[in-house]
Amino acid sequence: SKQKPLLKINLRLVSLFSLFLVAFIIIIFSTSRPVLANSIVSIDINPSLELEINKDNQVKAIRAMNIDGALLIQDNKEELLNISSQASLLKILEYADEIGYLNGQNEVNLVVANNSKLQENKIKKFLEKHFINNVTNQFTNITVSINKEDEASLSLAKTRKITIGRALLISKALKNRPNLSYEETKEMPLKALNEYCHNYDEEKIA
């Protein structure tokens, strides 16, 4: 009979410890969720630009990938930020049309890339629905391609289990830089890959 109070105390301690352990696990999991990395959208007309887009589809950064791109946005860069990706891209086409870059231009190529297939597809589908429709209504004789696949990128995406957008960037980077190996590109950030795709030279652009 003397052991019963001790047993009750032990059970209480076990219960309290279990509750503490469950609470601790919940806190750890809720605070250690990975932050969803931003997507990049590369647009090539003749000017080439790169948009960085957050999970809410807002443009958080933009940079010119060549000299023509720098000229295109030198006076209106701020107007392209903190708006939706399709609104920013549409403004870019309007600026390009005003300057004359769209004369005789038939195709605008976009590459949407994220290391998350879910997020990449989300941005791609949004642009297919909204951006392409607006371009069709506003411009004549212009077609937009988004993540235009080829055999090399499809094969790369399948064998390496990466997104199509990332595969397109790697494929183009490897073409531009014959001395570059896949192993070197495997962990490379998307923005760095895009620099290889466009032979990016910050000093010339600046």
Short mmCIF file of C-alpha atoms in Angstrom, two decimals:
data_model
loop_
_atom_site.label_atom_id
_atom_site.label_comp_id
_atom_site.label_asym_id
_atom_site.label_seq_id
_atom_site.Cartn_x
_atom_site.Cartn_y
_atom_site.Cartn_z
CA SER A 1 0.00 0.00 0.00
CA LYS A 2 2.96 2.35 0.54
CA GLN A 3 3.98 1.93 -3.13
CA LYS A 4 0.71 3.27 -4.63
CA PRO A 5 1.43 7.01 -4.16
CA LEU A 6 4.87 6.50 -5.72
CA LEU A 7 3.29 4.70 -8.68
CA LYS A 8 0.81 7.58 -9.15
CA ILE A 9 3.67 10.09 -9.11
CA ASN A 10 5.58 8.06 -11.69
CA LEU A 11 2.55 7.84 -13.96
CA ARG A 12 2.03 11.58 -13.70
CA LEU A 13 5.68 12.18 -14.59
CA VAL A 14 5.43 9.85 -17.59
CA SER A 15 2.24 11.60 -18.76
CA LEU A 16 3.80 15.05 -18.36
CA PHE A 17 6.95 13.93 -20.17
CA SER A 18 4.88 12.48 -23.03
CA LEU A 19 2.92 15.72 -23.39
CA PHE A 20 6.14 17.72 -23.35
CA LEU A 21 7.68 15.43 -25.98
CA VAL A 22 4.66 15.72 -28.29
CA ALA A 23 4.63 19.52 -27.92
CA PHE A 24 8.37 19.66 -28.61
CA ILE A 25 8.03 17.56 -31.80
CA ILE A 26 5.17 19.75 -33.06
CA ILE A 27 7.21 22.92 -32.47
CA ILE A 28 10.28 21.47 -34.21
CA PHE A 29 8.31 20.39 -37.28
CA SER A 30 6.38 23.65 -37.56
CA THR A 31 9.50 25.81 -37.35
CA SER A 32 11.70 23.65 -39.57
CA ARG A 33 9.48 23.62 -42.66
CA PRO A 34 11.61 24.56 -45.66
CA VAL A 35 10.93 27.99 -47.09
CA LEU A 36 9.69 27.60 -50.64
CA ALA A 37 12.39 28.98 -52.91
CA ASN A 38 11.47 31.62 -55.44
CA SER A 39 10.94 30.67 -59.08
CA ILE A 40 12.72 32.35 -61.96
CA VAL A 41 11.13 33.25 -65.26
CA SER A 42 13.54 33.90 -68.11
CA ILE A 43 12.09 35.85 -71.05
CA ASP A 44 13.91 36.03 -74.36
CA ILE A 45 12.77 38.38 -77.11
CA ASN A 46 16.00 39.96 -78.23
CA PRO A 47 16.26 41.68 -74.91
CA SER A 48 16.69 38.95 -72.31
CA LEU A 49 15.43 39.43 -68.77
CA GLU A 50 15.12 37.33 -65.64
CA LEU A 51 12.26 37.73 -63.18
CA GLU A 52 12.39 36.30 -59.67
CA ILE A 53 8.91 35.35 -58.47
CA ASN A 54 7.81 34.40 -54.96
CA LYS A 55 5.26 31.74 -53.97
CA ASP A 56 2.45 34.31 -54.26
CA ASN A 57 3.36 34.96 -57.90
CA GLN A 58 4.72 38.45 -57.20
CA VAL A 59 7.84 39.72 -58.97
CA LYS A 60 10.43 40.43 -56.28
CA ALA A 61 13.50 41.05 -58.47
CA ILE A 62 14.36 41.58 -62.10
CA ARG A 63 17.67 41.77 -63.91
CA ALA A 64 18.82 42.20 -67.48
CA MET A 65 20.69 39.23 -68.91
CA ASN A 66 22.12 41.16 -71.87
CA ILE A 67 22.72 44.76 -72.98
CA ASP A 68 19.40 45.03 -74.81
CA GLY A 69 17.63 43.90 -71.66
CA ALA A 70 19.39 46.59 -69.65
CA LEU A 71 18.33 49.27 -72.15
CA LEU A 72 14.75 48.02 -72.08
CA ILE A 73 14.27 48.42 -68.33
CA GLN A 74 16.71 51.20 -67.46
CA ASP A 75 13.95 53.79 -66.89
CA ASN A 76 11.10 51.62 -65.67
CA LYS A 77 12.51 48.77 -63.60
CA GLU A 78 10.52 49.71 -60.48
CA GLU A 79 7.25 49.50 -62.41
CA LEU A 80 7.91 45.83 -63.06
CA LEU A 81 8.33 44.88 -59.39
CA ASN A 82 5.77 43.86 -56.76
CA ILE A 83 3.12 43.01 -59.32
CA SER A 84 2.03 39.64 -60.68
CA SER A 85 4.28 37.77 -63.09
CA GLN A 86 1.84 38.09 -65.99
CA ALA A 87 1.39 41.85 -65.43
CA SER A 88 5.15 42.38 -65.33
CA LEU A 89 5.75 40.28 -68.44
CA LEU A 90 3.01 42.11 -70.32
CA LYS A 91 4.60 45.45 -69.46
CA ILE A 92 7.94 44.12 -70.73
CA LEU A 93 6.36 43.29 -74.08
CA GLU A 94 4.74 46.74 -74.22
CA TYR A 95 8.10 48.42 -73.58
CA ALA A 96 9.76 46.19 -76.18
CA ASP A 97 7.06 47.05 -78.72
CA GLU A 98 7.45 50.81 -78.09
CA ILE A 99 11.20 50.65 -78.71
CA GLY A 100 10.81 48.47 -81.81
CA TYR A 101 12.15 45.16 -80.55
CA LEU A 102 9.01 43.31 -81.65
CA ASN A 103 9.28 44.32 -85.32
CA GLY A 104 9.26 41.07 -87.23
CA GLN A 105 9.33 39.13 -83.97
CA ASN A 106 7.24 35.97 -84.05
CA GLU A 107 8.02 34.11 -80.85
CA VAL A 108 8.62 35.03 -77.23
CA ASN A 109 10.31 32.27 -75.24
CA LEU A 110 9.78 31.84 -71.51
CA VAL A 111 11.48 29.39 -69.19
CA VAL A 112 9.80 28.94 -65.83
CA ALA A 113 12.08 27.16 -63.38
CA ASN A 114 11.85 26.01 -59.79
CA ASN A 115 13.38 23.00 -58.06
CA SER A 116 9.86 22.14 -56.89
CA LYS A 117 7.79 20.56 -59.67
CA LEU A 118 4.59 21.66 -57.93
CA GLN A 119 5.61 25.32 -57.73
CA GLU A 120 7.05 25.37 -61.25
CA ASN A 121 3.82 23.96 -62.69
CA LYS A 122 1.76 26.42 -60.66
CA ILE A 123 3.53 29.44 -62.18
CA LYS A 124 3.56 27.85 -65.66
CA LYS A 125 -0.19 27.17 -65.62
CA PHE A 126 -0.92 30.67 -64.34
CA LEU A 127 1.06 32.21 -67.20
CA GLU A 128 -0.51 29.89 -69.77
CA LYS A 129 -3.94 30.97 -68.63
CA HIS A 130 -3.43 34.69 -68.12
CA PHE A 131 -0.31 35.91 -69.92
CA ILE A 132 -0.79 34.06 -73.20
CA ASN A 133 -4.44 35.17 -73.45
CA ASN A 134 -3.47 38.80 -72.92
CA VAL A 135 -0.67 38.60 -75.49
CA THR A 136 -3.05 37.07 -78.04
CA ASN A 137 -5.58 39.87 -77.46
CA GLN A 138 -3.05 42.70 -77.47
CA PHE A 139 -0.42 41.74 -80.04
CA THR A 140 -0.64 40.33 -83.54
CA ASN A 141 1.63 37.64 -84.99
CA ILE A 142 3.29 36.90 -81.64
CA THR A 143 3.29 33.44 -80.12
CA VAL A 144 4.48 32.62 -76.62
CA SER A 145 6.18 29.37 -75.71
CA ILE A 146 6.60 28.37 -72.07
CA ASN A 147 9.14 25.66 -71.19
CA LYS A 148 9.46 24.53 -74.79
CA GLU A 149 10.77 21.02 -74.39
CA ASP A 150 13.28 19.23 -76.56
CA GLU A 151 14.64 15.69 -76.45
CA ALA A 152 17.70 16.66 -74.42
CA SER A 153 15.75 18.46 -71.68
CA LEU A 154 13.05 15.78 -71.51
CA SER A 155 15.67 13.04 -71.18
CA LEU A 156 17.59 15.04 -68.57
CA ALA A 157 14.45 15.71 -66.51
CA LYS A 158 13.46 12.06 -66.59
CA THR A 159 16.83 10.46 -65.87
CA ARG A 160 17.93 12.99 -63.25
CA LYS A 161 14.45 13.42 -61.73
CA ILE A 162 14.49 17.20 -61.96
CA THR A 163 11.94 19.72 -63.18
CA ILE A 164 11.60 20.56 -66.87
CA GLY A 165 12.52 24.18 -66.18
CA ARG A 166 15.76 23.22 -64.45
CA ALA A 167 16.49 20.67 -67.20
CA LEU A 168 16.03 23.34 -69.89
CA LEU A 169 18.47 25.66 -68.12
CA ILE A 170 21.05 22.91 -67.63
CA SER A 171 20.71 21.73 -71.23
CA LYS A 172 21.28 25.23 -72.62
CA ALA A 173 24.11 25.94 -70.16
CA LEU A 174 25.91 22.77 -71.27
CA LYS A 175 25.52 23.78 -74.94
CA ASN A 176 26.94 27.24 -74.25
CA ARG A 177 29.79 25.96 -72.13
CA PRO A 178 31.17 22.71 -73.63
CA ASN A 179 33.71 22.40 -70.81
CA LEU A 180 30.95 22.43 -68.20
CA SER A 181 29.94 19.01 -66.82
CA TYR A 182 26.56 17.92 -65.53
CA GLU A 183 28.09 17.25 -62.11
CA GLU A 184 29.06 20.93 -61.89
CA THR A 185 25.49 22.01 -62.67
CA LYS A 186 23.77 19.47 -60.42
CA GLU A 187 23.66 21.67 -57.31
CA MET A 188 24.00 25.00 -59.09
CA PRO A 189 21.38 27.65 -58.21
CA LEU A 190 18.86 28.42 -60.96
CA LYS A 191 20.07 32.01 -61.32
CA ALA A 192 23.65 30.83 -61.84
CA LEU A 193 22.48 28.35 -64.49
CA ASN A 194 20.61 31.13 -66.25
CA GLU A 195 23.80 33.18 -66.37
CA TYR A 196 25.49 30.37 -68.31
CA CYS A 197 22.45 30.17 -70.62
CA HIS A 198 22.85 33.82 -71.59
CA ASN A 199 26.65 34.13 -71.39
CA TYR A 200 25.93 36.73 -68.73
CA ASP A 201 28.57 39.41 -68.31
CA GLU A 202 27.71 41.78 -65.48
CA GLU A 203 30.46 44.27 -66.33
CA LYS A 204 29.28 44.70 -69.93
CA ILE A 205 25.65 45.07 -68.91
CA ALA A 206 26.40 47.51 -66.11
#
